[in-house]
């Protein structure tokens, strides 16, 4: 058979050899039925490229108070292979409406996609994403530290003071320390205390909470619009 | 005081209130109170006993696709519920409105690993539009009404109701609910005027516009509106598999099928047009091929009711969010009457080339064993292109979609997004119930038929007039084709020993015939169509035939192989 008769000849070659089909009889794919030709070395593509446009986004999601939504929302992130860094869920200022505050590293395209896919869930009211300059952020941490070490090492107290943390309870076994602030300060406090051997017994962060800096309350506006629509639709 | 009834009886009344008259189902322990109530509603709620719960859901899907109504399936807890998952996921990805009601153990037993308990809401949430557990009889009316509202409005989809046993047996004063508004869900968003104007300007400035029609056109009941729009501006179009019956196959602007096994013209021209107008389609990878080279030269306008489809796969220039039944007339008003004759005639050489190199050989062979293309072609001709085409998955599906012709909407029932083998036979049963006045032709392969072959029992019992065209090639043909093309002919577990299908049909008291010779094909088809009720027509198909054209996976949309 002629090379030109290869059906691939009509268009560009695919896969770099004469035909990804077997019909022309020219290429090694048709050599012998069932025989595996010598392996070609395949270029291994990295599964996920490191993307410099990745940023920490804060997602604020409002939903109706219906059971099972948390797993639906987290599933949106899992499906798109985005890790959730922090997650906070509680009732919002609007009765019956729950607020989710989620942080994740991703690029803006992904943030848009995640937001739309969360809003697609029937009982999600609104989902938006923000960068740190668009929101007021706070986070709390609690540290349980060893009292004997605190008493033996004056550094402990000076670190606590230096980071404006608060001692909320002390007993002969342990002290409880609380700090509210931004994540980097909280981590710095923990890292400083953690340099002292056997000082930190437990450490926990609340995850980020945030409110928007915008002068418009988007949720209220949305709910008002929906009420107007409800009345229109009834008519 | 109003009369008190059981939650199960309330379900019956709520279903009737929603206009349900056909249910596909299978009973079991946790749904028995509901089946007991159903016994008194046999006159209004026609229950079709399937032979496997997967069949109930596919039947509900087939029913919904052809009728435009919500399909309904009812099954027991545990294994009954898990058997529906494939169908539910299929309905999700293909936007089919169905409501599946599963029995569940009583609330007191939830979470105790009780007999036949499964976390149905947890399992189905990722593959449903909405999934809800009814825990009290008081919630039946609201939950059913909300379920149907969600399933049928906006982008349609499946809803699962997990019906706890105590909610079925508990007593309640029933008052039908009418959910017609959900605060957190806007199924028909307002059309953005600016987007319409911008889109109209782009269309009026375009010299080489090309439209892509998906199932959304049919789901939005907007076939007439879209047709008026395309005709006014003389825009050629291609359709997805699920959009095949949006427009008549012989419409002069219909350039054919998009995607991997579609037609050459529409795929090549996708990469030559200056404007792509996508209506109710979602740029599936089977349609686009390599995204990096897909329609890069063109501006893209996307009409869709689901906002999360915009920019999901393909970067677009204008999004028109909303119901195309509303948005398309608005755009029609703004576009100029136009002619694109030379652009449209540019499709012709590709159509001719494909006809000469592929189509003619596939549908008019003169020698050798029977081919799937000719079987499909003869069947569509014999039905005057008026029948409903139901397919299974595999080569039979690709050939059926390529060569079946359509003259009216809601004539395609195929598993597009999921590619679920075993879909065809039960979906055909549903289609027969959903469109009792029409001929229903189910094309399937020897592999797929055996995945839900027990539904022959349902067909027998119901006398459902399903015309089954079994295209038997003794292979899992589609996989074999890929093995031939991409895995060096290594036929790993794709040849199949087949049973005597005529004997099986006989066992189910379904008339059947086998056609081996080309000369007998027309008579076989005539006999099938002339026989009242069901019929199994087995065609002995060439064993190693391939579906062409084909865009190899990951290749560019305009790089189709012709053979
Ligand atoms: C449930 C399921 N399992 C496996 C597949 C993979 N698959 C796709 S096509 C195909 C072969 C189908 O063979 P057959 O039903 O004989 O139809 P043909 O392709 O020969 O027409 C298979 C195994 C699938 N789509 N669905």
mmCIF file of C-alpha atoms in Angstrom, chain A residues 7-8 10-14 20-23 29-30 32-37 64 66-69 71-72 79-80 95-97 109 113 116-117 119-125 222-223 226-227 229-230 232-234, chain B residues 125 129-130 132 135 146 149-150 155 180-190 264 268 306-312 315 350 353 357 484-491 544 552 555-556 558-563:
data_model
loop_
_atom_site.group_PDB
_atom_site.id
_atom_site.type_symbol
_atom_site.label_atom_id
_atom_site.label_comp_id
_atom_site.label_asym_id
_atom_site.label_seq_id
_atom_site.Cartn_x
_atom_site.Cartn_y
_atom_site.Cartn_z
ATOM 1 C CA UNK A 7 -6.388 7.629 5.716
ATOM 2 C CA UNK A 8 -4.355 9.871 7.980
ATOM 3 C CA UNK A 10 -6.130 13.583 4.573
ATOM 4 C CA UNK A 11 -5.331 15.540 7.645
ATOM 5 C CA UNK A 12 -2.517 16.096 9.995
ATOM 6 C CA UNK A 13 -0.878 13.054 11.444
ATOM 7 C CA UNK A 14 -1.895 12.123 14.908
ATOM 8 C CA UNK A 20 -3.386 5.686 14.624
ATOM 9 C CA UNK A 21 -5.485 3.262 12.709
ATOM 10 C CA UNK A 22 -4.559 -0.075 11.301
ATOM 11 C CA UNK A 23 -6.053 0.057 7.897
ATOM 12 C CA UNK A 29 0.431 -1.067 14.591
ATOM 13 C CA UNK A 30 -0.655 -3.443 11.931
ATOM 14 C CA UNK A 32 0.982 -8.616 13.440
ATOM 15 C CA UNK A 33 -2.314 -9.090 15.164
ATOM 16 C CA UNK A 34 -2.028 -9.096 18.892
ATOM 17 C CA UNK A 35 1.699 -8.527 18.938
ATOM 18 C CA UNK A 36 2.888 -5.707 21.100
ATOM 19 C CA UNK A 37 5.501 -3.571 19.349
ATOM 20 C CA UNK A 64 -30.445 27.593 53.727
ATOM 21 C CA UNK A 66 -30.787 22.198 55.370
ATOM 22 C CA UNK A 67 -28.947 19.088 56.512
ATOM 23 C CA UNK A 68 -26.221 17.648 54.328
ATOM 24 C CA UNK A 69 -25.065 20.834 52.657
ATOM 25 C CA UNK A 71 -20.642 17.678 52.413
ATOM 26 C CA UNK A 72 -22.069 18.983 49.142
ATOM 27 C CA UNK A 79 -13.948 17.188 42.736
ATOM 28 C CA UNK A 80 -11.825 20.014 41.381
ATOM 29 C CA UNK A 95 -32.260 33.942 60.657
ATOM 30 C CA UNK A 96 -32.279 30.537 59.008
ATOM 31 C CA UNK A 97 -29.222 31.284 56.892
ATOM 32 C CA UNK A 109 -10.483 30.909 37.156
ATOM 33 C CA UNK A 113 -15.708 27.846 38.788
ATOM 34 C CA UNK A 116 -20.613 28.798 40.381
ATOM 35 C CA UNK A 117 -20.658 25.123 41.195
ATOM 36 C CA UNK A 119 -24.290 28.214 43.771
ATOM 37 C CA UNK A 120 -25.639 25.471 41.542
ATOM 38 C CA UNK A 121 -26.583 23.489 44.654
ATOM 39 C CA UNK A 122 -30.290 24.067 45.151
ATOM 40 C CA UNK A 123 -30.071 25.224 48.751
ATOM 41 C CA UNK A 124 -27.045 27.477 48.417
ATOM 42 C CA UNK A 125 -28.111 31.127 48.383
ATOM 43 C CA UNK A 222 -30.141 39.048 46.929
ATOM 44 C CA UNK A 223 -32.814 38.019 49.397
ATOM 45 C CA UNK A 226 -35.822 37.116 45.453
ATOM 46 C CA UNK A 227 -38.760 38.331 47.541
ATOM 47 C CA UNK A 229 -39.488 37.804 42.304
ATOM 48 C CA UNK A 230 -41.563 35.572 44.543
ATOM 49 C CA UNK A 232 -44.118 38.585 40.757
ATOM 50 C CA UNK A 233 -44.260 34.883 40.157
ATOM 51 C CA UNK A 234 -47.301 34.472 42.354
ATOM 52 C CA UNK B 125 -25.986 13.832 46.680
ATOM 53 C CA UNK B 129 -29.950 17.823 41.503
ATOM 54 C CA UNK B 130 -31.536 17.363 44.918
ATOM 55 C CA UNK B 132 -33.829 14.563 50.485
ATOM 56 C CA UNK B 135 -38.589 11.611 57.978
ATOM 57 C CA UNK B 146 -40.410 20.443 45.779
ATOM 58 C CA UNK B 149 -40.449 21.480 40.912
ATOM 59 C CA UNK B 150 -36.679 20.987 41.052
ATOM 60 C CA UNK B 155 -31.795 22.697 33.885
ATOM 61 C CA UNK B 180 -43.534 27.189 42.873
ATOM 62 C CA UNK B 181 -40.668 29.201 44.280
ATOM 63 C CA UNK B 182 -37.405 28.371 46.017
ATOM 64 C CA UNK B 183 -35.582 31.340 47.460
ATOM 65 C CA UNK B 184 -32.132 29.875 46.938
ATOM 66 C CA UNK B 185 -32.779 28.599 43.409
ATOM 67 C CA UNK B 186 -33.675 30.702 40.402
ATOM 68 C CA UNK B 187 -34.448 28.282 37.568
ATOM 69 C CA UNK B 188 -35.175 30.993 35.011
ATOM 70 C CA UNK B 189 -32.778 33.891 35.504
ATOM 71 C CA UNK B 190 -33.638 37.193 33.890
ATOM 72 C CA UNK B 264 -16.676 15.835 8.860
ATOM 73 C CA UNK B 268 -13.784 20.906 10.345
ATOM 74 C CA UNK B 306 -26.796 26.732 33.833
ATOM 75 C CA UNK B 307 -24.334 29.437 34.744
ATOM 76 C CA UNK B 308 -21.683 26.951 35.800
ATOM 77 C CA UNK B 309 -21.357 25.819 32.179
ATOM 78 C CA UNK B 310 -19.930 29.156 31.072
ATOM 79 C CA UNK B 311 -16.155 29.051 30.623
ATOM 80 C CA UNK B 312 -16.065 25.572 32.108
ATOM 81 C CA UNK B 315 -13.425 30.241 27.023
ATOM 82 C CA UNK B 350 -16.745 17.856 3.232
ATOM 83 C CA UNK B 353 -16.110 13.572 0.727
ATOM 84 C CA UNK B 357 -15.466 7.720 1.588
ATOM 85 C CA UNK B 484 -7.607 -2.381 17.073
ATOM 86 C CA UNK B 485 -6.731 1.259 16.619
ATOM 87 C CA UNK B 486 -4.871 2.177 19.774
ATOM 88 C CA UNK B 487 -3.854 -1.073 21.464
ATOM 89 C CA UNK B 488 -2.228 -2.943 18.600
ATOM 90 C CA UNK B 489 -5.071 -5.315 17.881
ATOM 91 C CA UNK B 490 -4.814 -6.892 21.290
ATOM 92 C CA UNK B 491 -8.419 -7.992 21.773
ATOM 93 C CA UNK B 544 -14.739 -6.349 12.908
ATOM 94 C CA UNK B 552 -9.022 10.125 18.040
ATOM 95 C CA UNK B 555 -6.877 15.062 18.746
ATOM 96 C CA UNK B 556 -7.993 18.351 17.245
ATOM 97 C CA UNK B 558 -10.787 19.048 12.582
ATOM 98 C CA UNK B 559 -8.491 16.028 12.491
ATOM 99 C CA UNK B 560 -11.012 13.355 11.722
ATOM 100 C CA UNK B 561 -9.985 9.971 10.418
ATOM 101 C CA UNK B 562 -12.152 8.798 7.580
ATOM 102 C CA UNK B 563 -11.235 5.165 7.680
#
